[in-house]
Tab-separated table of C-alpha atoms and ligand atoms in Angstrom:
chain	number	residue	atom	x	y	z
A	1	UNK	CA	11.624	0.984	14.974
A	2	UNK	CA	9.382	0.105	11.973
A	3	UNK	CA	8.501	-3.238	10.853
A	4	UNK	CA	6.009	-4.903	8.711
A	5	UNK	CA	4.098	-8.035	10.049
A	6	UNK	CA	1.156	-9.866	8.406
A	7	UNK	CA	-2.200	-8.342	9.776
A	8	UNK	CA	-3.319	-10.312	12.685
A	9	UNK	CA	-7.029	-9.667	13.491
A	10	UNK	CA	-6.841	-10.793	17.089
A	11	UNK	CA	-3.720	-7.985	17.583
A	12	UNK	CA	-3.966	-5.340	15.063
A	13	UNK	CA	-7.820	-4.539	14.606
A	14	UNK	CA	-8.325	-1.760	16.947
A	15	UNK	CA	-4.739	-0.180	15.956
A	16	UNK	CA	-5.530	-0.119	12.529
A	17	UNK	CA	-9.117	1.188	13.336
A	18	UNK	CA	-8.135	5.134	13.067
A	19	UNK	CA	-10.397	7.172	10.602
A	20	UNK	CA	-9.276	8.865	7.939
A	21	UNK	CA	-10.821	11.949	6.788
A	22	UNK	CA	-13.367	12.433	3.630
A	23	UNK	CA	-9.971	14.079	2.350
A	24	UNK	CA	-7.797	11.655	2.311
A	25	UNK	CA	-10.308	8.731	2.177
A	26	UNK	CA	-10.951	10.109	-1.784
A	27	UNK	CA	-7.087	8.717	-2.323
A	28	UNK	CA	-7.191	5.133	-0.051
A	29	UNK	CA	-9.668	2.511	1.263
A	30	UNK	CA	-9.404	2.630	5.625
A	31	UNK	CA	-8.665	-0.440	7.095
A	32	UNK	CA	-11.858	-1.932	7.990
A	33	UNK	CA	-12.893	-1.337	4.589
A	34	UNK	CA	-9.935	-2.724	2.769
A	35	UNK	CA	-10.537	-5.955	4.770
A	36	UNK	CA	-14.107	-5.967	4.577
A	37	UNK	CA	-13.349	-6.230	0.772
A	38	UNK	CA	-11.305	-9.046	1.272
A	39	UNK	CA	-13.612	-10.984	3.435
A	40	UNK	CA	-16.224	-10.189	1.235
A	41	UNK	CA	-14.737	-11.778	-1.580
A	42	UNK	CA	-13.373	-14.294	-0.081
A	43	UNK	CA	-9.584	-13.358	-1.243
A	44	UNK	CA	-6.993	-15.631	-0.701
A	45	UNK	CA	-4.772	-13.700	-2.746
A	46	UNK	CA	-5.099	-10.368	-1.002
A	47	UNK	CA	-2.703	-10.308	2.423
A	48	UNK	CA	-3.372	-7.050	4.770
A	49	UNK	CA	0.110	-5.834	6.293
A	50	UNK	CA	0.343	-3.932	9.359
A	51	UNK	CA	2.735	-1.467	9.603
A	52	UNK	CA	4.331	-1.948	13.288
A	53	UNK	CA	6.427	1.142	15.355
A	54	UNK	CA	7.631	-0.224	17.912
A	55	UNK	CA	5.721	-3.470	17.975
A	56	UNK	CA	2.709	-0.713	17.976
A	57	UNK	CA	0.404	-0.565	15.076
A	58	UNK	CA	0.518	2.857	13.049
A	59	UNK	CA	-0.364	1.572	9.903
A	60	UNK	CA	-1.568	-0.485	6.787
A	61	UNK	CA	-1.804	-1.900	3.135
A	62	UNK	CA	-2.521	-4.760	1.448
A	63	UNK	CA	-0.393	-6.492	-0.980
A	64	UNK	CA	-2.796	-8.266	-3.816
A	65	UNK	CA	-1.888	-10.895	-6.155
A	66	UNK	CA	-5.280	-10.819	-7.390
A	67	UNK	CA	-5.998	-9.469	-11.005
A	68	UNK	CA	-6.910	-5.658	-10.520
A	69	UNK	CA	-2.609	-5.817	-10.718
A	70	UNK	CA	-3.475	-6.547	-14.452
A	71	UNK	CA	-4.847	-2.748	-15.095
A	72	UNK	CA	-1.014	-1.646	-14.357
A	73	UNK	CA	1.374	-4.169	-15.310
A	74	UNK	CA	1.426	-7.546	-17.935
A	75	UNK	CA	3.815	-9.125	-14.989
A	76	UNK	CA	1.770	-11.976	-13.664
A	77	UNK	CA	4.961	-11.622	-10.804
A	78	UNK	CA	4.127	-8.791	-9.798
A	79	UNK	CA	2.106	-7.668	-6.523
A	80	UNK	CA	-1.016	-5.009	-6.114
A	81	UNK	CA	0.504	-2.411	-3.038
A	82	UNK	CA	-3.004	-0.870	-2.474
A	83	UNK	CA	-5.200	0.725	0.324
A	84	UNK	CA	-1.762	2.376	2.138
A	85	UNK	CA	-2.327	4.326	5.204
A	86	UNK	CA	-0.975	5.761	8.432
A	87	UNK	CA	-2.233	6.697	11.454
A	88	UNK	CA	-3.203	10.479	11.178
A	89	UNK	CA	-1.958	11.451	14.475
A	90	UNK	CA	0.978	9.696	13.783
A	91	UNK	CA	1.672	11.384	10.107
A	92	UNK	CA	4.326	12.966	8.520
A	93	UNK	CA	7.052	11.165	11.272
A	94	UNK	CA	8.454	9.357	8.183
A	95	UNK	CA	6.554	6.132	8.852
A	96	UNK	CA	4.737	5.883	5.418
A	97	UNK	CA	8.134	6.128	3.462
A	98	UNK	CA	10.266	3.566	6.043
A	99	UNK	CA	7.504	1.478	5.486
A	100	UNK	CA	7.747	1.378	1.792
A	101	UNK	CA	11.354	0.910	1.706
A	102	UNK	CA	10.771	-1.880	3.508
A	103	UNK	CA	8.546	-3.422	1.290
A	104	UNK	CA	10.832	-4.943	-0.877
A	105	UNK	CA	12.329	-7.215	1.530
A	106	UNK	CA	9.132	-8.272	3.202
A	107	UNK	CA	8.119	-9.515	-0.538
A	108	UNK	CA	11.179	-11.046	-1.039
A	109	UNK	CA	11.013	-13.253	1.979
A	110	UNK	CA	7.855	-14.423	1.860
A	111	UNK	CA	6.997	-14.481	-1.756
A	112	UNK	CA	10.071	-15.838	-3.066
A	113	UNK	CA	8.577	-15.758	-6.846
A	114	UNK	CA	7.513	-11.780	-7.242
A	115	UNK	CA	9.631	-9.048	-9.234
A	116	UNK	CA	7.920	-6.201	-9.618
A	117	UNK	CA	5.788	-4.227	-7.083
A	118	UNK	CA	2.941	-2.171	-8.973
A	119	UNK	CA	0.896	0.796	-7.803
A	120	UNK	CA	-1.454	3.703	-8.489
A	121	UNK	CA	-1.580	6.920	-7.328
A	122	UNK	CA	-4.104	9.873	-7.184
A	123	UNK	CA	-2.119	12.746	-9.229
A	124	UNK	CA	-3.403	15.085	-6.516
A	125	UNK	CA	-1.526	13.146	-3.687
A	126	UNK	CA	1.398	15.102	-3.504
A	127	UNK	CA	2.817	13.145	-0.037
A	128	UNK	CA	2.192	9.710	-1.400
A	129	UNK	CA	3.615	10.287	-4.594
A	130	UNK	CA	6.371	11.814	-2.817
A	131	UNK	CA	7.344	8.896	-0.714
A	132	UNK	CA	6.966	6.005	-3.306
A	133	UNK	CA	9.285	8.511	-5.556
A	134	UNK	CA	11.997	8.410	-2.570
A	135	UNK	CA	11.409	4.595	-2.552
A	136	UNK	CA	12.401	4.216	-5.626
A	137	UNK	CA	8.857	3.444	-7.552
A	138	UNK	CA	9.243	4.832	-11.173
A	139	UNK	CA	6.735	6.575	-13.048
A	140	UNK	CA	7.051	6.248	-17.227
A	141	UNK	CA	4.391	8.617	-17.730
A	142	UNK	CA	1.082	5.847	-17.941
A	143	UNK	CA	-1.809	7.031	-16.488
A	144	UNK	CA	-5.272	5.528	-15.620
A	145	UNK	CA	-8.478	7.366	-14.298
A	146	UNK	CA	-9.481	6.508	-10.893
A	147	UNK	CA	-12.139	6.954	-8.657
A	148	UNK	CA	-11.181	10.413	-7.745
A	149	UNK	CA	-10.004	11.519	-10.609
A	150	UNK	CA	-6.478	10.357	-13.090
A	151	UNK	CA	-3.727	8.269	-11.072
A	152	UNK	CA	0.149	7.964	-11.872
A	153	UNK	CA	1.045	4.121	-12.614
A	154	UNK	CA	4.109	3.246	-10.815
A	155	UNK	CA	5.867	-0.006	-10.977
A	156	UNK	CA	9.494	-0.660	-8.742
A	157	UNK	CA	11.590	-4.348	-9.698
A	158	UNK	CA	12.839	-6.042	-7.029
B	201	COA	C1	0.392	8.994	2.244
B	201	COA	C2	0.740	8.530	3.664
B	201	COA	C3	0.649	7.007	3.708
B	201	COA	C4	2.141	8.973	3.982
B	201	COA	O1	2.525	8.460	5.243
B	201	COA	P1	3.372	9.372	6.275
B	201	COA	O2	3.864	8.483	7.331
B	201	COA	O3	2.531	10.520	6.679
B	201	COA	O4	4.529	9.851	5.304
B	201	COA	P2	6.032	10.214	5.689
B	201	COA	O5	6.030	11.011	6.946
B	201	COA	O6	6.864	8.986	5.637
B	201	COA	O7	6.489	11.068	4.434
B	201	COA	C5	5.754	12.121	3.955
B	201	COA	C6	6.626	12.725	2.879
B	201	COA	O8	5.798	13.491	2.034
B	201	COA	C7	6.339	14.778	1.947
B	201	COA	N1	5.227	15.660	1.700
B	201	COA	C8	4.238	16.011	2.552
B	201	COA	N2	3.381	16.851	1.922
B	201	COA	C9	3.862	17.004	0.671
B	201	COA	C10	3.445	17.755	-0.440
B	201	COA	N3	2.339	18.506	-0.389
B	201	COA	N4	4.165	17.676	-1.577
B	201	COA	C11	5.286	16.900	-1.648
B	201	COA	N5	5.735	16.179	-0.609
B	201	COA	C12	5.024	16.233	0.536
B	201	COA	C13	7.040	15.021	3.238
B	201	COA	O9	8.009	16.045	3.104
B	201	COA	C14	7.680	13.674	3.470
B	201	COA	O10	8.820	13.490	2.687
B	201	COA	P3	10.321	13.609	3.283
B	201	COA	O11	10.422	12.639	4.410
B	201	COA	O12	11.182	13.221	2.119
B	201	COA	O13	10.464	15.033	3.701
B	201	COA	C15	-0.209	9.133	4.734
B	201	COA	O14	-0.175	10.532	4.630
B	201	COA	C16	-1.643	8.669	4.616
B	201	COA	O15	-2.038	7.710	5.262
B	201	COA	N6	-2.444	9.388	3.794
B	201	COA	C17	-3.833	9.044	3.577
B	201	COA	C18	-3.994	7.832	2.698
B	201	COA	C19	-3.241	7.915	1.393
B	201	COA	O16	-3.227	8.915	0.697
B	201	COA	N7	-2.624	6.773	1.032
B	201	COA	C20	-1.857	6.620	-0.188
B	201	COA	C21	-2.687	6.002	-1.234
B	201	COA	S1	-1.785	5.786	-2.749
């Protein structure tokens, strides 16, 4: 069973410690260094989510309130889904996309005031943009150029 919890350092480090190649780390921030960006800057408006199978960790992103959401969307409702990743050993079971239909909920529970999940993704990511697709994030054709090259802005209301 999947389920998404809020990141707790003292249970979840070493799970969500895997490595991710040079490949796929040109597409997402591990881990460590999404939360080494969020200690580093002291962001209270950043919240690292472990994704749980089976009470196990396989997984991670962070939703952020902060105001790199204001590159994708005017919505000051809205939430950042950034730094996604699974477990490689544990990819391609359908964990990634369970985990993003669930995201919706988990928002809505515990931040009772956001509408509108935003995200980017590498044009080159064929998987992730794939999954968010079947989870019902639309892309209207806007663009932006990202670190490794131009990114599909996608935006699901919830
Ligand atoms: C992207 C990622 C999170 C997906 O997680 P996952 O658990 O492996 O994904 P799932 O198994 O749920 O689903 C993969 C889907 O992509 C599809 N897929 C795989 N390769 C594909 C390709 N080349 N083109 C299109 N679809 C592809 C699979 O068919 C599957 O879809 P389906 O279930 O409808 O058949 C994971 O691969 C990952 O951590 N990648 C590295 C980091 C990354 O790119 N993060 C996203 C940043 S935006």
């Amino acid at each position: 069973m999947i389920s998404l919890v809020f990141f707790k350092p003292e249970e979840h480090l070493s799970g969500v410690s895997y490595s991710l190649d040079e490949n796929q780390l040109r597409f997402t921030a591990s881990a460590n260094q999404a939360l080494q960006s969020i200690e580093a800057r002291e962001d209270d408006d950043a919240f690292p989510i472990t994704i749980l199978v089976n009470n196990i960790p396989a997984g991670f992103f962070v939703l952020d309130f902060g105001n790199d959401k204001f590159e994708l969307t005017e919505n000051e409702n809205s939430v950042l889904v950034r730094s996604l990743s699974v477990n490689p050993e544990l990819q391609g079971k359908g964990i990634g996309k369970a985990a993003m239909l669930q995201v919706d909920d988990f928002v809505r529970k515990n931040f009772k005031d956001c509408d509108e999940i935003v995200l980017a993704v590498n044009q080159k990511n064929d998987s992730a943009y794939h999954i968010y697709l079947k989870a019902g994030y639309i892309y209207d054709g806007k663009t932006r150029i990202g670190r490794s090259g131009p990114q599909y802005l996608m935006y699901k209301k919830i």
